[in-house]
mmCIF file of C-alpha atoms in Angstrom:
data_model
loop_
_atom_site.group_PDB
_atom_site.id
_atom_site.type_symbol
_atom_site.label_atom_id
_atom_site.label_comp_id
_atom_site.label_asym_id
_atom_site.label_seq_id
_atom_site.Cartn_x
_atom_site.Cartn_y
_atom_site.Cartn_z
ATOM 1 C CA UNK A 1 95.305 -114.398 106.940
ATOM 2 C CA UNK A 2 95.350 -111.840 109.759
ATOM 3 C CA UNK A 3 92.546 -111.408 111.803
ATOM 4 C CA UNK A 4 92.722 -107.500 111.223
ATOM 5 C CA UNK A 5 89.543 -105.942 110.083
ATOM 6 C CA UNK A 6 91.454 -104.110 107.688
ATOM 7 C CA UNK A 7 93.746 -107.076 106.181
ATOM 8 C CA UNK A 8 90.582 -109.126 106.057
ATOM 9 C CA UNK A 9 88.822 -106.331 103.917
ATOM 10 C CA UNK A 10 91.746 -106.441 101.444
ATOM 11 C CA UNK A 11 91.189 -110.100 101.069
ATOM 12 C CA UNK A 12 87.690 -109.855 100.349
ATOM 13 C CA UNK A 13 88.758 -107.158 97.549
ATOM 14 C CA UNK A 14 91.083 -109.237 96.196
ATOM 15 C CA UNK A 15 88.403 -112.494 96.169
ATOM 16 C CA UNK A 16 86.113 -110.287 94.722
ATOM 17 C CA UNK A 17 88.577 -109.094 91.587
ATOM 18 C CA UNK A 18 89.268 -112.888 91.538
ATOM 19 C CA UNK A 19 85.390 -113.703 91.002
ATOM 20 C CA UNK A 20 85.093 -110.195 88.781
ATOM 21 C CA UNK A 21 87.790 -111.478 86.026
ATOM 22 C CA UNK A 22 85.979 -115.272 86.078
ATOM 23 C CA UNK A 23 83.340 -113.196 84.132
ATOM 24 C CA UNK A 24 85.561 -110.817 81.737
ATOM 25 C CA UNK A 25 86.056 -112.209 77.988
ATOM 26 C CA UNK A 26 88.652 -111.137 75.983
ATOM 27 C CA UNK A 27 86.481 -109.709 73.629
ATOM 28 C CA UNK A 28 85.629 -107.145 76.447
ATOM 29 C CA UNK A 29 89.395 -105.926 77.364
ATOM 30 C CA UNK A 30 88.809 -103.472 74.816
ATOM 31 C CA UNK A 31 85.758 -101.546 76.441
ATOM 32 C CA UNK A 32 86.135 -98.783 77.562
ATOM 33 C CA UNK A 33 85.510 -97.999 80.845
ATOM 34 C CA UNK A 34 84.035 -94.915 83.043
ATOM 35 C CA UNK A 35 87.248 -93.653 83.291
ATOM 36 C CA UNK A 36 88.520 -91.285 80.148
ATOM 37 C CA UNK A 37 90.937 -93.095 78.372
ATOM 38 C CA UNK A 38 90.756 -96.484 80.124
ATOM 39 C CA UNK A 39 89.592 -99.819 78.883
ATOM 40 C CA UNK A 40 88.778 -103.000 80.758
ATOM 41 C CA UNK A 41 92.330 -104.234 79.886
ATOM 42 C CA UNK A 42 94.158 -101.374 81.172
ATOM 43 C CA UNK A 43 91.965 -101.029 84.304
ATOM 44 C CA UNK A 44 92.992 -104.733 85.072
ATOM 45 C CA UNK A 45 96.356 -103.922 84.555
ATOM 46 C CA UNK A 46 96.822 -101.207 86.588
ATOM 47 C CA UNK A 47 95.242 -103.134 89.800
ATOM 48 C CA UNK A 48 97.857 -106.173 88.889
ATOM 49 C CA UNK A 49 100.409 -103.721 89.077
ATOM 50 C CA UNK A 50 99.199 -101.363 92.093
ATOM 51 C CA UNK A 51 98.836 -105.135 94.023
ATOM 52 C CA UNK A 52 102.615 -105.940 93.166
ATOM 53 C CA UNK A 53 103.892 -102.671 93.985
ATOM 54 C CA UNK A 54 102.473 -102.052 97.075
ATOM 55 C CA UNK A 55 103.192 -105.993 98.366
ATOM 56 C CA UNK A 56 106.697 -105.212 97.507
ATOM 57 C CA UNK A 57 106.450 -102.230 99.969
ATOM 58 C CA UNK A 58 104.314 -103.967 102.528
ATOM 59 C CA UNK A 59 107.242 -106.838 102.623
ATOM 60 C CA UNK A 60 109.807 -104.194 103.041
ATOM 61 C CA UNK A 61 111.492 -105.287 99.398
ATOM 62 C CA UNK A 62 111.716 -101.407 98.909
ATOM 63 C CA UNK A 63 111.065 -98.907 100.859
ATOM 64 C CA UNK A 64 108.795 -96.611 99.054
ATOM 65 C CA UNK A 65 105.882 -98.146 96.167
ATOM 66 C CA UNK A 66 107.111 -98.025 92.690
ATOM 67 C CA UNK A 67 105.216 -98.434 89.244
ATOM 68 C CA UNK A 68 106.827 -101.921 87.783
ATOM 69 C CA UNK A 69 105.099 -100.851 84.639
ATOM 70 C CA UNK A 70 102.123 -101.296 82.249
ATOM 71 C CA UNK A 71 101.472 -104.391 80.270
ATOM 72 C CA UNK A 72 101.573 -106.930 83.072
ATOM 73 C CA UNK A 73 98.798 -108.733 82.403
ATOM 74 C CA UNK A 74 99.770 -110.315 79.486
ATOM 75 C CA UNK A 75 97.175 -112.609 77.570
ATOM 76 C CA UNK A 76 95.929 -114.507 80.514
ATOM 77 C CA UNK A 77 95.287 -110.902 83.042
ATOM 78 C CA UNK A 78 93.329 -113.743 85.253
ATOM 79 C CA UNK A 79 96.466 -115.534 86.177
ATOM 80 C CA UNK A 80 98.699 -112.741 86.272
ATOM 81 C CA UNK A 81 96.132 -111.175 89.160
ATOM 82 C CA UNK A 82 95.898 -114.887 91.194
ATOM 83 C CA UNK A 83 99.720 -114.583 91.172
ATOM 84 C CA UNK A 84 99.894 -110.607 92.510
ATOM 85 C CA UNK A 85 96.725 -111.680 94.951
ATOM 86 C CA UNK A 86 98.447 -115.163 96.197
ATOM 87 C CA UNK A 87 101.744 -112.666 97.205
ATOM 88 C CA UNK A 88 100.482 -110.373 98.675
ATOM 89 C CA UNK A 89 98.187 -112.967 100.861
#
């Protein structure tokens, strides 16, 4: 990883989501969350999707950040976020 304080703080974030989902069961995807409107499941999805998006921009696949959509976690939101973490490391 690069020695840049500020890529080495993004891969403590993503470590820490990794250790943070060890700990979420499926019976809590459903809670909500602090934010209106949000449960546990959505709020995972969204970071899934926010880590694609802007690796995709970072690698110069596009050249401005796009949504790729809701839903990506599918049943296993652990793995899906390893695999958006592992590319964008």
């Amino acid at each position: 990883m690069d020695d840049h304080p500020t890529v080495r703080a993004l891969g403590a974030a993503l470590e820490a989501w990794r250790d943070l989902l060890d700990q979420v069961t499926p019976a809590e995807l459903g809670l909500p969350t602090p934010n209106p409107g949000w449960d546990v499941a959505q709020v995972i999805d969204h970071s899934i999707a926010v880590t694609r998006k802007f690796t995709a921009f970072a690698r110069g696949v596009t050249d401005r950040p796009s949504n790729p959509g809701p839903g990506l976690g599918g049943a296993d939101r652990r793995v899906a976020f390893v695999a958006a973490a592992d590319e964008a490391g």
